[in-house]
mmCIF file of C-alpha atoms and ligand atoms in Angstrom:
data_model
loop_
_atom_site.group_PDB
_atom_site.id
_atom_site.type_symbol
_atom_site.label_atom_id
_atom_site.label_comp_id
_atom_site.label_asym_id
_atom_site.label_seq_id
_atom_site.Cartn_x
_atom_site.Cartn_y
_atom_site.Cartn_z
ATOM 1 C CA MET A 87 -0.790 11.260 45.886
ATOM 2 C CA PRO A 88 2.493 10.167 47.031
ATOM 3 C CA LYS A 89 4.711 13.486 48.048
ATOM 4 C CA LYS A 90 7.289 15.250 45.466
ATOM 5 C CA GLY A 91 10.354 13.268 45.255
ATOM 6 C CA GLU A 92 8.828 9.766 46.236
ATOM 7 C CA SER A 93 9.691 6.793 44.370
ATOM 8 C CA VAL A 94 6.828 5.249 42.387
ATOM 9 C CA VAL A 95 6.494 2.283 39.874
ATOM 10 C CA ALA A 96 4.578 3.004 36.600
ATOM 11 C CA CYS A 97 3.493 0.675 33.727
ATOM 12 C CA LEU A 98 5.242 1.838 30.120
ATOM 13 C CA SER A 99 3.371 -0.331 27.773
ATOM 14 C CA GLY A 100 4.236 2.100 24.695
ATOM 15 C CA GLY A 101 0.743 3.071 24.506
ATOM 16 C CA GLN A 102 -0.527 6.651 24.755
ATOM 17 C CA ASP A 103 -2.254 6.054 28.149
ATOM 18 C CA SER A 104 0.813 4.820 29.964
ATOM 19 C CA VAL A 105 3.110 7.390 28.284
ATOM 20 C CA ALA A 106 1.001 10.496 29.269
ATOM 21 C CA ASN A 107 0.699 9.089 32.591
ATOM 22 C CA ILE A 108 4.441 8.823 33.382
ATOM 23 C CA GLY A 109 4.834 12.772 32.024
ATOM 24 C CA ILE A 110 2.119 13.598 34.421
ATOM 25 C CA LEU A 111 3.711 11.885 37.324
ATOM 26 C CA LEU A 112 6.987 13.425 36.444
ATOM 27 C CA LYS A 113 5.943 17.026 35.471
ATOM 28 C CA GLU A 114 2.845 17.675 37.542
ATOM 29 C CA PHE A 115 3.751 15.611 40.710
ATOM 30 C CA CYS A 116 7.711 15.773 40.666
ATOM 31 C CA LEU A 117 7.739 11.785 41.596
ATOM 32 C CA ASN A 118 10.753 9.522 40.851
ATOM 33 C CA VAL A 119 9.374 7.254 38.546
ATOM 34 C CA TYR A 120 10.766 3.533 37.519
ATOM 35 C CA PRO A 121 8.727 2.364 34.778
ATOM 36 C CA PHE A 122 8.533 -1.078 33.711
ATOM 37 C CA PHE A 123 7.785 -2.646 30.393
ATOM 38 C CA ILE A 124 6.242 -6.159 30.254
ATOM 39 C CA ASN A 125 7.484 -8.345 27.330
ATOM 40 C CA ARG A 126 4.418 -10.786 27.387
ATOM 41 C CA GLY A 127 4.850 -12.310 24.101
ATOM 42 C CA GLN A 128 2.453 -9.795 22.389
ATOM 43 C CA SER A 129 2.368 -9.721 18.526
ATOM 44 C CA ASN A 130 3.130 -6.094 18.122
ATOM 45 C CA TYR A 131 6.285 -6.382 20.855
ATOM 46 C CA LYS A 132 8.547 -4.895 18.053
ATOM 47 C CA TYR A 133 6.389 -1.601 18.062
ATOM 48 C CA GLU A 134 5.656 -1.363 21.637
ATOM 49 C CA LYS A 135 9.432 -1.392 22.192
ATOM 50 C CA LYS A 136 10.400 1.047 19.679
ATOM 51 C CA ALA A 137 7.709 3.352 21.336
ATOM 52 C CA VAL A 138 8.870 2.376 24.600
ATOM 53 C CA ASP A 139 12.704 3.048 23.638
ATOM 54 C CA TYR A 140 11.838 6.385 22.015
ATOM 55 C CA PHE A 141 9.874 7.983 25.228
ATOM 56 C CA ASN A 142 12.586 6.581 27.509
ATOM 57 C CA GLN A 143 14.982 8.402 25.797
ATOM 58 C CA PHE A 144 12.595 11.510 25.750
ATOM 59 C CA TYR A 145 11.760 11.574 29.423
ATOM 60 C CA LYS A 146 15.371 10.794 30.313
ATOM 61 C CA ARG A 147 16.488 14.081 28.428
ATOM 62 C CA LYS A 148 13.584 15.903 29.982
ATOM 63 C CA PHE A 149 13.608 14.672 33.763
ATOM 64 C CA LEU A 150 17.464 13.540 34.112
ATOM 65 C CA LYS A 151 16.868 13.375 37.917
ATOM 66 C CA LEU A 152 13.368 12.089 38.393
ATOM 67 C CA TYR A 153 13.027 9.759 35.518
ATOM 68 C CA HIS A 154 14.797 6.024 35.690
ATOM 69 C CA ASN A 155 15.631 3.577 32.729
ATOM 70 C CA TYR A 156 12.763 1.498 32.130
ATOM 71 C CA LYS A 157 12.920 -2.246 33.088
ATOM 72 C CA GLU A 158 11.846 -4.775 30.597
ATOM 73 C CA ILE A 159 10.315 -7.892 32.121
ATOM 74 C CA THR A 160 9.562 -10.937 30.463
ATOM 75 C CA VAL A 161 6.626 -12.628 31.663
ATOM 76 C CA MET A 162 4.293 -14.480 29.162
ATOM 77 C CA THR A 163 0.716 -13.912 29.650
ATOM 78 C CA PRO A 164 -1.723 -15.433 28.592
ATOM 79 C CA GLY A 165 0.537 -18.422 28.566
ATOM 80 C CA ALA A 166 1.814 -19.721 25.150
ATOM 81 C CA GLU A 167 0.325 -23.211 25.898
ATOM 82 C CA TYR A 168 -3.390 -21.982 25.439
ATOM 83 C CA LYS A 169 -3.397 -18.531 24.075
ATOM 84 C CA ASP A 170 -4.740 -19.911 20.776
ATOM 85 C CA LEU A 171 -7.694 -21.488 22.962
ATOM 86 C CA LEU A 172 -8.119 -18.419 25.027
ATOM 87 C CA ARG A 173 -8.366 -16.271 21.594
ATOM 88 C CA LYS A 174 -11.084 -18.620 20.338
ATOM 89 C CA THR A 175 -12.977 -18.482 23.643
ATOM 90 C CA LYS A 176 -12.287 -14.433 23.533
ATOM 91 C CA ARG A 177 -13.899 -14.272 20.224
ATOM 92 C CA MET A 178 -16.811 -16.247 21.144
ATOM 93 C CA MET A 179 -17.434 -13.680 23.864
ATOM 94 C CA ASP A 180 -16.849 -10.851 21.904
ATOM 95 C CA ASP A 181 -20.218 -9.980 20.776
ATOM 96 C CA ILE A 182 -22.126 -10.909 24.198
ATOM 97 C CA PRO A 183 -22.692 -7.774 26.285
ATOM 98 C CA LEU A 184 -20.945 -7.933 29.823
ATOM 99 C CA ASN A 185 -18.897 -10.911 28.382
ATOM 100 C CA HIS A 186 -16.807 -9.365 26.032
ATOM 101 C CA ASN A 187 -15.464 -7.525 28.990
ATOM 102 C CA ILE A 188 -13.371 -10.433 30.332
ATOM 103 C CA SER A 189 -11.128 -10.031 27.576
ATOM 104 C CA TYR A 190 -7.898 -12.006 28.586
ATOM 105 C CA PRO A 191 -8.693 -12.056 32.312
ATOM 106 C CA ALA A 192 -5.522 -12.748 34.011
ATOM 107 C CA ARG A 193 -3.424 -10.368 32.058
ATOM 108 C CA GLY A 194 -3.546 -7.057 33.977
ATOM 109 C CA SER A 195 -3.277 -8.732 37.175
ATOM 110 C CA ILE A 196 -0.258 -10.698 36.126
ATOM 111 C CA ALA A 197 1.254 -7.600 34.799
ATOM 112 C CA PHE A 198 1.007 -5.476 37.981
ATOM 113 C CA LEU A 199 1.697 -7.958 40.471
ATOM 114 C CA THR A 200 4.891 -8.000 38.422
ATOM 115 C CA GLY A 201 5.084 -4.435 38.896
ATOM 116 C CA MET A 202 4.595 -4.527 42.245
ATOM 117 C CA GLU A 203 7.205 -7.065 42.977
ATOM 118 C CA TYR A 204 9.845 -4.965 40.787
ATOM 119 C CA GLY A 205 8.980 -1.966 43.043
ATOM 120 C CA TYR A 206 9.552 -4.106 45.920
ATOM 121 C CA SER A 207 13.047 -5.426 44.500
ATOM 122 C CA LEU A 208 14.236 -1.909 44.478
ATOM 123 C CA LYS A 209 14.653 -1.985 48.282
ATOM 124 C CA ALA A 210 17.929 -3.789 47.674
ATOM 125 C CA ILE A 211 19.161 -0.847 45.927
ATOM 126 C CA GLY A 212 17.845 1.602 48.730
ATOM 127 C CA VAL A 213 14.872 3.025 46.682
ATOM 128 C CA GLU A 214 11.840 2.694 48.727
ATOM 129 C CA VAL A 215 8.864 2.215 46.591
ATOM 130 C CA LYS A 216 5.258 2.092 48.017
ATOM 131 C CA THR A 217 2.982 3.141 45.015
ATOM 132 C CA VAL A 218 2.403 1.362 41.656
ATOM 133 C CA PHE A 219 0.912 3.293 38.831
ATOM 134 C CA ALA A 220 -1.755 2.013 36.383
ATOM 135 C CA SER A 221 -3.259 4.201 33.504
ATOM 136 C CA ASN A 222 -6.737 2.557 33.173
ATOM 137 C CA MET A 223 -9.320 4.925 31.877
ATOM 138 C CA ASN A 224 -12.944 5.089 32.629
ATOM 139 C CA SER A 225 -13.613 3.779 28.765
ATOM 140 C CA ASP A 226 -11.612 0.864 29.620
ATOM 141 C CA PHE A 227 -14.257 -1.768 29.362
ATOM 142 C CA SER A 228 -12.388 -5.056 30.648
ATOM 143 C CA TYR A 229 -13.324 -6.001 34.218
ATOM 144 C CA HIS A 230 -9.366 -6.192 34.778
ATOM 145 C CA CYS A 231 -8.985 -2.659 33.955
ATOM 146 C CA SER A 232 -12.054 -1.439 36.456
ATOM 147 C CA GLN A 233 -11.671 0.607 39.496
ATOM 148 C CA THR A 234 -13.040 -2.323 41.425
ATOM 149 C CA TRP A 235 -10.069 -4.225 40.144
ATOM 150 C CA VAL A 236 -7.780 -1.359 40.985
ATOM 151 C CA ARG A 237 -9.125 -1.690 44.860
ATOM 152 C CA LEU A 238 -9.061 -5.629 44.734
ATOM 153 C CA MET A 239 -5.067 -5.505 43.648
ATOM 154 C CA ASN A 240 -4.291 -2.520 45.954
ATOM 155 C CA ILE A 241 -5.644 -4.934 48.922
ATOM 156 C CA LEU A 242 -3.832 -8.144 47.164
ATOM 157 C CA PHE A 243 -0.533 -5.652 47.294
ATOM 158 C CA CYS A 244 -0.673 -5.003 51.170
ATOM 159 C CA GLN A 245 -1.976 -8.372 52.259
ATOM 160 C CA ILE A 246 1.084 -10.013 50.086
ATOM 161 C CA LEU A 247 3.731 -7.462 51.362
ATOM 162 C CA ASN A 248 2.141 -7.404 54.735
ATOM 163 C CA ASP A 249 2.405 -3.586 54.557
ATOM 164 C CA TRP A 250 -0.895 -1.462 54.409
ATOM 165 C CA SER A 251 0.861 1.457 53.102
ATOM 166 C CA TRP A 252 1.253 0.316 49.712
ATOM 167 C CA GLN A 253 -0.991 2.248 47.084
ATOM 168 C CA PHE A 254 -2.276 1.116 43.420
ATOM 169 C CA ILE A 255 -3.463 4.216 41.705
ATOM 170 C CA SER A 256 -4.888 4.644 38.122
ATOM 171 C CA LEU A 257 -5.229 8.520 37.777
ATOM 172 C CA PRO A 258 -8.118 8.601 35.186
ATOM 173 C CA ILE A 259 -10.581 6.640 37.456
ATOM 174 C CA GLU A 260 -9.505 7.680 40.990
ATOM 175 C CA THR A 261 -12.948 9.144 41.806
ATOM 176 C CA GLU A 262 -11.451 9.730 45.570
ATOM 177 C CA LEU A 263 -9.395 12.499 43.768
ATOM 178 C CA GLY A 264 -12.593 13.809 41.671
ATOM 179 C CA ASN A 265 -11.056 12.133 38.467
ATOM 180 C CA SER A 266 -13.163 10.181 36.173
ATOM 181 C CA PHE A 267 -11.787 10.821 32.548
ATOM 182 C CA ASP A 268 -10.641 9.296 29.320
ATOM 183 C CA LYS A 269 -7.851 9.466 26.708
ATOM 184 C CA ASP A 270 -8.864 13.003 25.463
ATOM 185 C CA VAL A 271 -7.581 14.519 28.627
ATOM 186 C CA PHE A 272 -4.281 12.841 28.532
ATOM 187 C CA ILE A 273 -3.932 13.849 24.952
ATOM 188 C CA LYS A 274 -4.600 17.155 25.475
ATOM 189 C CA TRP A 275 -2.105 17.247 28.594
ATOM 190 C CA ALA A 276 0.388 15.907 26.159
ATOM 191 C CA TYR A 277 -0.488 18.349 23.474
ATOM 192 C CA GLU A 278 -0.045 21.441 25.981
ATOM 193 C CA ASN A 279 3.129 20.022 27.459
ATOM 194 C CA GLY A 280 5.121 19.189 24.087
ATOM 195 C CA VAL A 281 4.730 15.299 24.627
ATOM 196 C CA PRO A 282 4.678 13.937 21.051
ATOM 197 C CA LEU A 283 2.225 11.142 22.059
ATOM 198 C CA HIS A 284 1.410 10.312 18.551
ATOM 199 C CA LYS A 285 4.915 8.334 18.596
ATOM 200 C CA ALA A 286 3.180 5.953 21.028
ATOM 201 C CA ARG A 287 1.977 2.605 19.913
ATOM 202 C CA THR A 288 -1.472 1.535 20.990
ATOM 203 C CA CYS A 289 -2.372 -0.768 17.938
ATOM 204 C CA VAL A 290 -2.445 -4.366 18.777
ATOM 205 C CA LYS A 291 -2.014 -5.586 15.112
ATOM 206 C CA SER A 292 1.343 -6.205 13.885
ATOM 207 C CA PHE A 293 1.614 -3.652 10.840
ATOM 208 C CA ASP A 294 4.485 -1.332 11.094
ATOM 209 C CA ILE A 295 2.128 1.509 11.576
ATOM 210 C CA GLU A 296 -1.301 2.014 13.330
ATOM 211 C CA CYS A 297 -3.989 -0.160 11.690
ATOM 212 C CA GLY A 298 -6.631 2.535 12.202
ATOM 213 C CA ASP A 299 -9.081 0.131 12.471
ATOM 214 C CA CYS A 300 -9.115 -2.182 15.432
ATOM 215 C CA PRO A 301 -10.665 -1.372 18.751
ATOM 216 C CA THR A 302 -7.791 0.432 20.239
ATOM 217 C CA CYS A 303 -7.091 2.472 17.001
ATOM 218 C CA TRP A 304 -10.729 3.491 17.287
ATOM 219 C CA ASP A 305 -10.186 4.786 20.890
ATOM 220 C CA ARG A 306 -7.177 6.683 19.587
ATOM 221 C CA ARG A 307 -9.106 8.151 16.855
ATOM 222 C CA LYS A 308 -12.061 9.242 19.563
ATOM 223 C CA GLY A 309 -9.471 10.432 21.783
ATOM 224 C CA TYR A 310 -7.904 12.864 19.556
ATOM 225 C CA LYS A 311 -11.525 14.176 18.298
ATOM 226 C CA GLU A 312 -12.827 14.454 21.836
ATOM 227 C CA ALA A 313 -9.613 16.371 22.883
ATOM 228 C CA GLY A 314 -9.917 18.677 19.652
ATOM 229 C CA VAL A 315 -6.579 18.076 19.028
ATOM 230 C CA LYS A 316 -5.473 17.447 15.422
ATOM 231 C CA ASP A 317 -4.416 13.749 15.051
ATOM 232 C CA PRO A 318 -0.784 13.321 13.587
ATOM 233 C CA THR A 319 -0.887 9.628 13.450
ATOM 234 C CA LYS A 320 -0.246 8.037 10.175
ATOM 235 C CA TYR A 321 -2.914 5.148 9.975
ATOM 236 C CA LYS A 322 -2.793 2.236 7.329
ATOM 237 C CA PHE A 323 -6.594 1.643 6.755
ATOM 238 C CA PRO A 324 -9.910 4.430 7.277
ATOM 239 C CA MET A 325 -11.960 3.599 9.984
ATOM 240 C CA SER A 326 -14.658 1.070 8.929
ATOM 241 C CA SER A 327 -18.414 1.310 9.948
ATOM 242 C CA LYS A 328 -18.205 -1.403 12.263
ATOM 243 C CA TYR A 329 -17.492 0.819 15.162
ATOM 244 C CA PRO A 330 -20.958 1.984 16.082
ATOM 245 C CA THR A 331 -22.645 -1.363 16.470
ATOM 246 C CA TYR A 332 -19.545 -3.419 17.540
ATOM 247 C CA TYR A 333 -18.242 -1.089 20.017
ATOM 248 C CA ASP A 334 -20.697 1.508 20.996
ATOM 249 C CA HIS A 335 -19.990 2.352 24.768
ATOM 250 C CA GLU A 336 -23.296 4.309 24.981
ATOM 251 C CA LYS A 337 -25.208 1.026 23.590
ATOM 252 C CA GLU A 338 -23.370 -0.859 26.443
ATOM 253 C CA GLU A 339 -23.957 1.509 29.207
ATOM 254 C CA LYS A 340 -27.877 1.358 28.473
ATOM 255 C CA HIS A 341 -27.628 -2.251 28.359
ATOM 256 C CA GLU A 342 -25.893 -2.255 31.928
ATOM 257 C CA LYS A 343 -28.268 0.007 33.385
ATOM 258 C CA ARG A 344 -31.542 -2.185 31.964
ATOM 259 C CA ASN A 345 -29.653 -5.122 33.509
ATOM 260 C CA ARG A 346 -29.134 -3.370 36.943
ATOM 261 C CA SER A 347 -32.762 -2.146 36.911
HETATM 262 ZN ZN1 ZN B 1065 -5.103 -0.855 15.088
#
C-alpha cells in the first residue's frame, strides 16, 4: 500500500463499491485521493452522476485536505457505432457459462487506462501519482474484473510509462494483502463509519430508483443480507425468482471446477 499522504487515483462510478473503496482509502489509509468518473454513454448516466456528486460533497466535507474533486472524463465505451451489435452478442453469451463472463470486454481496460493517464497528467500540477485503485470484488464475474486482469493492467501501466513503480490495486481481491472478499465487507465498513452507501447507484437500468431486479441489484441485496445490515435502499420491483438459476455463483464455481478437472 502507498504510504500515508501519498497521492492516488481511484475510480468513482457512483456505485457502492467505488464509493466505499474511496472512503477506506481516505479514512483507513490517509491517502490523497483524486477520483475519476467516466462518462461512457451509460444509460443510467444521470443517476450515476447524481450519486457521484452526492459523495463528492460528502467526502469533501469529511476529508477537506485528502479528498479532491472528481474529474469527469468522457470516453465512449463501448463505441456507439457498434454498441447495439455488442449488446446482442452479449445477450447470446449470457446463458453460456464461462462465456457470459466476457461482458463488454474492453470497457474495464479502457476506463482504467484512462484513469492511469489522468493520474500521470497530474504531474503537470506537481502531483505525483503512482497508484490507481479499482474496487473489483471476488464475486465480480467478468474477466475484465479479475485479479489476472488487475495484474496484466499493472504491467501494461508500467510498460507504457516505462516506470515499474506504478501499481494497480483492487483491495477486495488483493490476496497478497490477505484479502479476498465481497460487497458485504464494504457495506459493513460503510455502515460502521457513517457512510450512507444506500445513496450510491448500482442499478444499470434507467429508472429513477434502483430497479431491484437486475444482476447488479441482486448483488446489492445479497451484499446487505450477507453483511447483516438492514438495506435502506428503495427498490422499484421485488426480486424475481430468476436469481437462483440465472446467476448462481455456486453453480458457476462447480461448473468451473468440473471444467478444470
Ligand atoms: Zn437494477
